[in-house]
Amino acid sequence: MNTKRIRGGSPRRGLRGAVLGAAVAAALLTTTACQGDDPAAAPSGSAPASASASASASASGGGKSGATAPTGDSGTGSAGPTATGTGDSGETGGGNGTEHPDCEAAGLTTAVELQDGPGETPRHFLLTVTNGAKTPCVLNDAPQVRLKAGNDAPIVQPLGEPDSEPVVVEGGGKAYAGLYVFGNDEGGEAEYDQSDRFTATLVAGEGTELSGTLIFDLPDGLGTVSVDDAARVNGWAGTEGLAMRPINQL
């Protein structure tokens, strides 16, 4: 009977093949690992994932540091000087709130009119000023009237609070102030202070005295008048009635 015999391989040859295969596999693994650790082996156009995420967050403004970083106080822009003046651009040096200058004593002429009837004690007077210029000027508050000569003489007290509104006197126009000079009704032979004229200083828009003095001579027929500390003056007015109405009640 014919029998087919299969011859087995040599054990030593099989062991050698296994060793060579393992060496080749190890060499391949080492080469791959080296390429992964070398930064130069990575493609130059790619970036690590963490760097890409950071750049995306910065570009989108989603990071908190971008919201809180100081960029300058945006509220200080409106605090800068935006106004170019501190008052009415039409004001003059007098600061009277109008476009016209304060009246000056040198540009005014004066007159005095007695308001009491014949036989009555002279007490009530109408002071009148006329603007000699062709352009308007302004009178403020009440004139600083003195009933005696010299700048050391006391100033007559205003009757109540002077009108704070300035009086504009047109060119050639007039303005008025009422004056009460004597309040003593006692009879007898008592002697009182006498005055032969009234003087007045004008007041500027900001309340200071202006240079120059107005002189009001007494009306014809009066050499002197009695005066005392009851004297009062009403502020400038545009009409005789407004100037004298409060004074006539004294």
PDB file of C-alpha atoms in Angstrom:
ATOM      1  CA  MET A   1       0.000   0.000   0.000  1.00  0.00           C
ATOM      2  CA  ASN A   2       1.415   3.366  -0.978  1.00  0.00           C
ATOM      3  CA  THR A   3       1.529   5.901   1.801  1.00  0.00           C
ATOM      4  CA  LYS A   4       1.985   9.816   1.323  1.00  0.00           C
ATOM      5  CA  ARG A   5       4.361  11.183   3.913  1.00  0.00           C
ATOM      6  CA  ILE A   6       4.409  14.868   4.798  1.00  0.00           C
ATOM      7  CA  ARG A   7       7.820  16.061   6.104  1.00  0.00           C
ATOM      8  CA  GLY A   8       7.751  18.592   8.927  1.00  0.00           C
ATOM      9  CA  GLY A   9       9.929  21.895   8.946  1.00  0.00           C
ATOM     10  CA  SER A  10      13.033  22.334  10.965  1.00  0.00           C
ATOM     11  CA  PRO A  11      12.394  23.796  14.452  1.00  0.00           C
ATOM     12  CA  ARG A  12      15.525  25.966  14.252  1.00  0.00           C
ATOM     13  CA  ARG A  13      14.485  27.562  10.954  1.00  0.00           C
ATOM     14  CA  GLY A  14      11.060  28.540  12.415  1.00  0.00           C
ATOM     15  CA  LEU A  15      12.598  30.182  15.464  1.00  0.00           C
ATOM     16  CA  ARG A  16      14.947  32.247  13.311  1.00  0.00           C
ATOM     17  CA  GLY A  17      12.035  33.552  11.202  1.00  0.00           C
ATOM     18  CA  ALA A  18      10.080  34.583  14.291  1.00  0.00           C
ATOM     19  CA  VAL A  19      13.020  36.510  15.698  1.00  0.00           C
ATOM     20  CA  LEU A  20      13.599  38.383  12.417  1.00  0.00           C
ATOM     21  CA  GLY A  21       9.904  39.299  12.177  1.00  0.00           C
ATOM     22  CA  ALA A  22       9.879  40.664  15.690  1.00  0.00           C
ATOM     23  CA  ALA A  23      12.974  42.786  15.015  1.00  0.00           C
ATOM     24  CA  VAL A  24      11.422  44.305  11.892  1.00  0.00           C
ATOM     25  CA  ALA A  25       8.225  45.193  13.759  1.00  0.00           C
ATOM     26  CA  ALA A  26      10.172  46.817  16.585  1.00  0.00           C
ATOM     27  CA  ALA A  27      12.186  48.893  14.121  1.00  0.00           C
ATOM     28  CA  LEU A  28       9.019  50.138  12.469  1.00  0.00           C
ATOM     29  CA  LEU A  29       7.462  51.128  15.830  1.00  0.00           C
ATOM     30  CA  THR A  30      10.594  53.036  16.850  1.00  0.00           C
ATOM     31  CA  THR A  31      10.635  54.999  13.603  1.00  0.00           C
ATOM     32  CA  THR A  32       6.961  55.963  13.972  1.00  0.00           C
ATOM     33  CA  ALA A  33       7.425  57.078  17.560  1.00  0.00           C
ATOM     34  CA  CYS A  34      10.389  59.277  16.662  1.00  0.00           C
ATOM     35  CA  GLN A  35       8.422  61.008  13.920  1.00  0.00           C
ATOM     36  CA  GLY A  36       5.570  61.788  16.352  1.00  0.00           C
ATOM     37  CA  ASP A  37       7.910  63.400  18.944  1.00  0.00           C
ATOM     38  CA  ASP A  38       9.811  65.572  16.459  1.00  0.00           C
ATOM     39  CA  PRO A  39       8.036  69.030  16.023  1.00  0.00           C
ATOM     40  CA  ALA A  40       9.730  69.401  12.681  1.00  0.00           C
ATOM     41  CA  ALA A  41       7.946  66.329  11.459  1.00  0.00           C
ATOM     42  CA  ALA A  42       4.542  67.985  11.855  1.00  0.00           C
ATOM     43  CA  PRO A  43       3.152  69.858   8.819  1.00  0.00           C
ATOM     44  CA  SER A  44       4.194  73.522   8.873  1.00  0.00           C
ATOM     45  CA  GLY A  45       0.703  74.773   8.062  1.00  0.00           C
ATOM     46  CA  SER A  46      -1.031  73.188  11.047  1.00  0.00           C
ATOM     47  CA  ALA A  47      -1.242  74.427  14.642  1.00  0.00           C
ATOM     48  CA  PRO A  48      -1.888  72.635  17.914  1.00  0.00           C
ATOM     49  CA  ALA A  49      -5.543  72.291  18.787  1.00  0.00           C
ATOM     50  CA  SER A  50      -5.211  74.335  21.988  1.00  0.00           C
ATOM     51  CA  ALA A  51      -3.615  77.284  20.131  1.00  0.00           C
ATOM     52  CA  SER A  52      -6.358  77.240  17.509  1.00  0.00           C
ATOM     53  CA  ALA A  53      -9.066  77.308  20.172  1.00  0.00           C
ATOM     54  CA  SER A  54      -7.399  80.210  21.958  1.00  0.00           C
ATOM     55  CA  ALA A  55      -7.127  82.250  18.759  1.00  0.00           C
ATOM     56  CA  SER A  56     -10.783  81.601  17.962  1.00  0.00           C
ATOM     57  CA  ALA A  57     -11.902  82.775  21.418  1.00  0.00           C
ATOM     58  CA  SER A  58      -9.827  85.954  21.126  1.00  0.00           C
ATOM     59  CA  ALA A  59     -11.201  86.786  17.690  1.00  0.00           C
ATOM     60  CA  SER A  60     -14.809  86.272  18.780  1.00  0.00           C
ATOM     61  CA  GLY A  61     -14.431  88.531  21.887  1.00  0.00           C
ATOM     62  CA  GLY A  62     -15.817  85.803  24.080  1.00  0.00           C
ATOM     63  CA  GLY A  63     -13.010  85.976  26.622  1.00  0.00           C
ATOM     64  CA  LYS A  64     -13.614  87.910  29.896  1.00  0.00           C
ATOM     65  CA  SER A  65     -10.285  89.684  29.669  1.00  0.00           C
ATOM     66  CA  GLY A  66     -11.415  91.485  26.511  1.00  0.00           C
ATOM     67  CA  ALA A  67     -14.586  92.800  28.233  1.00  0.00           C
ATOM     68  CA  THR A  68     -12.835  94.180  31.310  1.00  0.00           C
ATOM     69  CA  ALA A  69      -9.626  95.528  29.822  1.00  0.00           C
ATOM     70  CA  PRO A  70      -9.430  99.327  30.296  1.00  0.00           C
ATOM     71  CA  THR A  71      -9.873 101.192  27.037  1.00  0.00           C
ATOM     72  CA  GLY A  72     -10.034 104.761  28.426  1.00  0.00           C
ATOM     73  CA  ASP A  73     -12.882 106.473  30.283  1.00  0.00           C
ATOM     74  CA  SER A  74     -15.530 107.029  27.656  1.00  0.00           C
ATOM     75  CA  GLY A  75     -17.423 109.367  30.026  1.00  0.00           C
ATOM     76  CA  THR A  76     -14.757 112.038  30.143  1.00  0.00           C
ATOM     77  CA  GLY A  77     -15.353 113.190  26.595  1.00  0.00           C
ATOM     78  CA  SER A  78     -18.374 115.299  27.555  1.00  0.00           C
ATOM     79  CA  ALA A  79     -16.612 116.895  30.527  1.00  0.00           C
ATOM     80  CA  GLY A  80     -14.406 119.008  28.327  1.00  0.00           C
ATOM     81  CA  PRO A  81     -15.157 122.691  27.867  1.00  0.00           C
ATOM     82  CA  THR A  82     -17.970 122.972  25.376  1.00  0.00           C
ATOM     83  CA  ALA A  83     -19.149 126.490  26.225  1.00  0.00           C
ATOM     84  CA  THR A  84     -17.117 129.409  25.003  1.00  0.00           C
ATOM     85  CA  GLY A  85     -18.582 132.056  27.336  1.00  0.00           C
ATOM     86  CA  THR A  86     -19.833 132.479  30.857  1.00  0.00           C
ATOM     87  CA  GLY A  87     -22.754 134.797  30.184  1.00  0.00           C
ATOM     88  CA  ASP A  88     -24.822 136.556  27.633  1.00  0.00           C
ATOM     89  CA  SER A  89     -22.630 137.164  24.595  1.00  0.00           C
ATOM     90  CA  GLY A  90     -24.314 140.561  24.260  1.00  0.00           C
ATOM     91  CA  GLU A  91     -23.235 141.729  27.698  1.00  0.00           C
ATOM     92  CA  THR A  92     -20.777 144.551  28.061  1.00  0.00           C
ATOM     93  CA  GLY A  93     -18.307 145.285  30.821  1.00  0.00           C
ATOM     94  CA  GLY A  94     -21.202 146.430  33.011  1.00  0.00           C
ATOM     95  CA  GLY A  95     -22.650 142.911  33.037  1.00  0.00           C
ATOM     96  CA  ASN A  96     -26.214 144.293  32.956  1.00  0.00           C
ATOM     97  CA  GLY A  97     -27.670 141.396  30.950  1.00  0.00           C
ATOM     98  CA  THR A  98     -28.469 143.470  27.856  1.00  0.00           C
ATOM     99  CA  GLU A  99     -26.667 144.291  24.634  1.00  0.00           C
ATOM    100  CA  HIS A 100     -26.353 147.937  25.694  1.00  0.00           C
ATOM    101  CA  PRO A 101     -23.636 149.524  27.841  1.00  0.00           C
ATOM    102  CA  ASP A 102     -24.265 151.034  31.251  1.00  0.00           C
ATOM    103  CA  CYS A 103     -25.060 154.737  31.219  1.00  0.00           C
ATOM    104  CA  GLU A 104     -22.211 157.007  32.244  1.00  0.00           C
ATOM    105  CA  ALA A 105     -22.611 160.145  34.323  1.00  0.00           C
ATOM    106  CA  ALA A 106     -20.859 162.232  31.668  1.00  0.00           C
ATOM    107  CA  GLY A 107     -23.468 161.268  29.072  1.00  0.00           C
ATOM    108  CA  LEU A 108     -26.529 162.241  31.136  1.00  0.00           C
ATOM    109  CA  THR A 109     -28.150 165.611  31.899  1.00  0.00           C
ATOM    110  CA  THR A 110     -30.173 166.052  35.092  1.00  0.00           C
ATOM    111  CA  ALA A 111     -33.274 167.844  36.339  1.00  0.00           C
ATOM    112  CA  VAL A 112     -35.291 167.975  39.599  1.00  0.00           C
ATOM    113  CA  GLU A 113     -39.000 168.658  39.996  1.00  0.00           C
ATOM    114  CA  LEU A 114     -40.761 169.338  43.308  1.00  0.00           C
ATOM    115  CA  GLN A 115     -43.883 167.216  43.766  1.00  0.00           C
ATOM    116  CA  ASP A 116     -45.375 169.018  46.784  1.00  0.00           C
ATOM    117  CA  GLY A 117     -47.900 171.811  46.464  1.00  0.00           C
ATOM    118  CA  PRO A 118     -47.413 175.488  47.493  1.00  0.00           C
ATOM    119  CA  GLY A 119     -47.148 175.957  51.256  1.00  0.00           C
ATOM    120  CA  GLU A 120     -46.298 172.291  51.894  1.00  0.00           C
ATOM    121  CA  THR A 121     -42.946 171.212  53.312  1.00  0.00           C
ATOM    122  CA  PRO A 122     -40.730 170.150  50.375  1.00  0.00           C
ATOM    123  CA  ARG A 123     -40.345 166.398  50.758  1.00  0.00           C
ATOM    124  CA  HIS A 124     -41.063 164.668  47.448  1.00  0.00           C
ATOM    125  CA  PHE A 125     -38.884 165.175  44.401  1.00  0.00           C
ATOM    126  CA  LEU A 126     -38.723 163.667  40.942  1.00  0.00           C
ATOM    127  CA  LEU A 127     -35.173 163.111  39.648  1.00  0.00           C
ATOM    128  CA  THR A 128     -34.890 162.994  35.860  1.00  0.00           C
ATOM    129  CA  VAL A 129     -31.933 162.018  33.659  1.00  0.00           C
ATOM    130  CA  THR A 130     -31.751 162.426  29.877  1.00  0.00           C
ATOM    131  CA  ASN A 131     -29.520 160.317  27.671  1.00  0.00           C
ATOM    132  CA  GLY A 132     -27.552 162.757  25.531  1.00  0.00           C
ATOM    133  CA  ALA A 133     -26.237 160.038  23.202  1.00  0.00           C
ATOM    134  CA  LYS A 134     -27.890 158.704  20.063  1.00  0.00           C
ATOM    135  CA  THR A 135     -27.622 155.107  21.240  1.00  0.00           C
ATOM    136  CA  PRO A 136     -29.319 153.399  24.206  1.00  0.00           C
ATOM    137  CA  CYS A 137     -27.683 152.932  27.601  1.00  0.00           C
ATOM    138  CA  VAL A 138     -28.740 151.119  30.775  1.00  0.00           C
ATOM    139  CA  LEU A 139     -29.492 152.269  34.333  1.00  0.00           C
ATOM    140  CA  ASN A 140     -29.334 149.635  37.085  1.00  0.00           C
ATOM    141  CA  ASP A 141     -31.065 149.366  40.464  1.00  0.00           C
ATOM    142  CA  ALA A 142     -31.389 152.715  42.299  1.00  0.00           C
ATOM    143  CA  PRO A 143     -28.975 155.655  42.189  1.00  0.00           C
ATOM    144  CA  GLN A 144     -26.751 156.116  45.226  1.00  0.00           C
ATOM    145  CA  VAL A 145     -28.101 159.494  46.331  1.00  0.00           C
ATOM    146  CA  ARG A 146     -26.428 161.735  48.890  1.00  0.00           C
ATOM    147  CA  LEU A 147     -28.274 164.735  50.351  1.00  0.00           C
ATOM    148  CA  LYS A 148     -25.148 166.417  51.663  1.00  0.00           C
ATOM    149  CA  ALA A 149     -21.959 167.473  49.953  1.00  0.00           C
ATOM    150  CA  GLY A 150     -18.976 165.137  49.730  1.00  0.00           C
ATOM    151  CA  ASN A 151     -18.513 161.442  49.207  1.00  0.00           C
ATOM    152  CA  ASP A 152     -18.468 160.909  52.980  1.00  0.00           C
ATOM    153  CA  ALA A 153     -22.135 161.883  53.246  1.00  0.00           C
ATOM    154  CA  PRO A 154     -24.484 158.954  53.961  1.00  0.00           C
ATOM    155  CA  ILE A 155     -26.238 157.295  51.050  1.00  0.00           C
ATOM    156  CA  VAL A 156     -30.033 157.472  51.040  1.00  0.00           C
ATOM    157  CA  GLN A 157     -31.588 154.063  51.644  1.00  0.00           C
ATOM    158  CA  PRO A 158     -33.661 152.610  48.786  1.00  0.00           C
ATOM    159  CA  LEU A 159     -37.392 152.315  49.292  1.00  0.00           C
ATOM    160  CA  GLY A 160     -37.816 148.549  49.433  1.00  0.00           C
ATOM    161  CA  GLU A 161     -35.903 146.304  47.087  1.00  0.00           C
ATOM    162  CA  PRO A 162     -34.869 148.073  43.868  1.00  0.00           C
ATOM    163  CA  ASP A 163     -36.244 146.605  40.672  1.00  0.00           C
ATOM    164  CA  SER A 164     -33.643 144.126  39.452  1.00  0.00           C
ATOM    165  CA  GLU A 165     -34.613 144.689  35.815  1.00  0.00           C
ATOM    166  CA  PRO A 166     -32.335 147.215  34.098  1.00  0.00           C
ATOM    167  CA  VAL A 167     -33.916 150.318  32.573  1.00  0.00           C
ATOM    168  CA  VAL A 168     -32.883 150.892  28.959  1.00  0.00           C
ATOM    169  CA  VAL A 169     -32.774 154.604  28.153  1.00  0.00           C
ATOM    170  CA  GLU A 170     -33.062 155.214  24.427  1.00  0.00           C
ATOM    171  CA  GLY A 171     -30.922 157.829  22.741  1.00  0.00           C
ATOM    172  CA  GLY A 172     -32.423 161.176  23.749  1.00  0.00           C
ATOM    173  CA  GLY A 173     -34.787 159.385  26.132  1.00  0.00           C
ATOM    174  CA  LYS A 174     -35.415 159.891  29.858  1.00  0.00           C
ATOM    175  CA  ALA A 175     -35.501 157.841  33.065  1.00  0.00           C
ATOM    176  CA  TYR A 176     -36.803 158.756  36.505  1.00  0.00           C
ATOM    177  CA  ALA A 177     -36.248 158.149  40.215  1.00  0.00           C
ATOM    178  CA  GLY A 178     -38.439 159.300  43.085  1.00  0.00           C
ATOM    179  CA  LEU A 179     -36.819 160.891  46.187  1.00  0.00           C
ATOM    180  CA  TYR A 180     -38.232 161.551  49.670  1.00  0.00           C
ATOM    181  CA  VAL A 181     -35.945 163.783  51.781  1.00  0.00           C
ATOM    182  CA  PHE A 182     -37.640 164.762  55.037  1.00  0.00           C
ATOM    183  CA  GLY A 183     -39.886 162.881  57.422  1.00  0.00           C
ATOM    184  CA  ASN A 184     -39.921 164.950  60.637  1.00  0.00           C
ATOM    185  CA  ASP A 185     -43.371 166.420  61.354  1.00  0.00           C
ATOM    186  CA  GLU A 186     -42.479 167.986  64.679  1.00  0.00           C
ATOM    187  CA  GLY A 187     -43.046 171.711  64.898  1.00  0.00           C
ATOM    188  CA  GLY A 188     -41.201 174.223  66.979  1.00  0.00           C
ATOM    189  CA  GLU A 189     -37.873 175.859  66.470  1.00  0.00           C
ATOM    190  CA  ALA A 190     -35.762 172.713  66.085  1.00  0.00           C
ATOM    191  CA  GLU A 191     -33.016 172.978  63.503  1.00  0.00           C
ATOM    192  CA  TYR A 192     -32.642 170.293  60.858  1.00  0.00           C
ATOM    193  CA  ASP A 193     -29.978 169.485  58.323  1.00  0.00           C
ATOM    194  CA  GLN A 194     -30.262 171.495  55.149  1.00  0.00           C
ATOM    195  CA  SER A 195     -29.234 170.628  51.595  1.00  0.00           C
ATOM    196  CA  ASP A 196     -28.927 172.835  48.539  1.00  0.00           C
ATOM    197  CA  ARG A 197     -28.479 170.013  46.008  1.00  0.00           C
ATOM    198  CA  PHE A 198     -28.594 166.260  45.603  1.00  0.00           C
ATOM    199  CA  THR A 199     -25.809 164.122  44.182  1.00  0.00           C
ATOM    200  CA  ALA A 200     -25.963 160.559  42.869  1.00  0.00           C
ATOM    201  CA  THR A 201     -23.584 157.836  41.795  1.00  0.00           C
ATOM    202  CA  LEU A 202     -24.684 155.281  39.199  1.00  0.00           C
ATOM    203  CA  VAL A 203     -24.447 151.562  39.833  1.00  0.00           C
ATOM    204  CA  ALA A 204     -22.965 149.146  37.304  1.00  0.00           C
ATOM    205  CA  GLY A 205     -24.635 145.927  36.237  1.00  0.00           C
ATOM    206  CA  GLU A 206     -22.595 143.802  38.652  1.00  0.00           C
ATOM    207  CA  GLY A 207     -23.387 146.096  41.587  1.00  0.00           C
ATOM    208  CA  THR A 208     -20.228 148.200  41.762  1.00  0.00           C
ATOM    209  CA  GLU A 209     -20.141 151.977  41.661  1.00  0.00           C
ATOM    210  CA  LEU A 210     -19.433 153.678  38.368  1.00  0.00           C
ATOM    211  CA  SER A 211     -17.122 156.634  38.079  1.00  0.00           C
ATOM    212  CA  GLY A 212     -18.606 160.090  37.833  1.00  0.00           C
ATOM    213  CA  THR A 213     -21.246 161.889  39.876  1.00  0.00           C
ATOM    214  CA  LEU A 214     -24.632 163.221  38.854  1.00  0.00           C
ATOM    215  CA  ILE A 215     -25.562 166.628  40.345  1.00  0.00           C
ATOM    216  CA  PHE A 216     -29.223 167.536  40.794  1.00  0.00           C
ATOM    217  CA  ASP A 217     -29.707 171.234  41.517  1.00  0.00           C
ATOM    218  CA  LEU A 218     -32.846 172.219  43.411  1.00  0.00           C
ATOM    219  CA  PRO A 219     -35.769 173.635  41.433  1.00  0.00           C
ATOM    220  CA  ASP A 220     -36.052 177.367  41.060  1.00  0.00           C
ATOM    221  CA  GLY A 221     -37.377 179.038  44.173  1.00  0.00           C
ATOM    222  CA  LEU A 222     -35.764 176.607  46.590  1.00  0.00           C
ATOM    223  CA  GLY A 223     -32.466 177.636  48.131  1.00  0.00           C
ATOM    224  CA  THR A 224     -32.288 174.717  50.568  1.00  0.00           C
ATOM    225  CA  VAL A 225     -34.519 171.922  51.828  1.00  0.00           C
ATOM    226  CA  SER A 226     -34.638 170.118  55.158  1.00  0.00           C
ATOM    227  CA  VAL A 227     -33.353 166.536  55.141  1.00  0.00           C
ATOM    228  CA  ASP A 228     -33.131 163.747  57.695  1.00  0.00           C
ATOM    229  CA  ASP A 229     -32.525 160.041  58.002  1.00  0.00           C
ATOM    230  CA  ALA A 230     -36.098 159.262  56.926  1.00  0.00           C
ATOM    231  CA  ALA A 231     -35.015 159.969  53.341  1.00  0.00           C
ATOM    232  CA  ARG A 232     -35.697 157.225  50.789  1.00  0.00           C
ATOM    233  CA  VAL A 233     -35.131 156.813  47.044  1.00  0.00           C
ATOM    234  CA  ASN A 234     -37.068 154.694  44.580  1.00  0.00           C
ATOM    235  CA  GLY A 235     -35.143 152.861  41.844  1.00  0.00           C
ATOM    236  CA  TRP A 236     -34.929 153.947  38.215  1.00  0.00           C
ATOM    237  CA  ALA A 237     -38.151 153.712  36.223  1.00  0.00           C
ATOM    238  CA  GLY A 238     -39.221 154.349  32.677  1.00  0.00           C
ATOM    239  CA  THR A 239     -42.125 156.647  33.599  1.00  0.00           C
ATOM    240  CA  GLU A 240     -42.774 159.412  36.138  1.00  0.00           C
ATOM    241  CA  GLY A 241     -45.709 157.532  37.629  1.00  0.00           C
ATOM    242  CA  LEU A 242     -43.716 154.382  38.370  1.00  0.00           C
ATOM    243  CA  ALA A 243     -40.953 156.443  39.948  1.00  0.00           C
ATOM    244  CA  MET A 244     -43.177 158.598  42.170  1.00  0.00           C
ATOM    245  CA  ARG A 245     -46.130 156.378  43.134  1.00  0.00           C
ATOM    246  CA  PRO A 246     -44.377 154.618  46.056  1.00  0.00           C
ATOM    247  CA  ILE A 247     -42.656 157.842  47.147  1.00  0.00           C
ATOM    248  CA  ASN A 248     -45.908 159.815  47.273  1.00  0.00           C
ATOM    249  CA  GLN A 249     -47.218 157.361  49.836  1.00  0.00           C
ATOM    250  CA  LEU A 250     -44.595 158.483  52.368  1.00  0.00           C
TER     251      LEU A 250
END
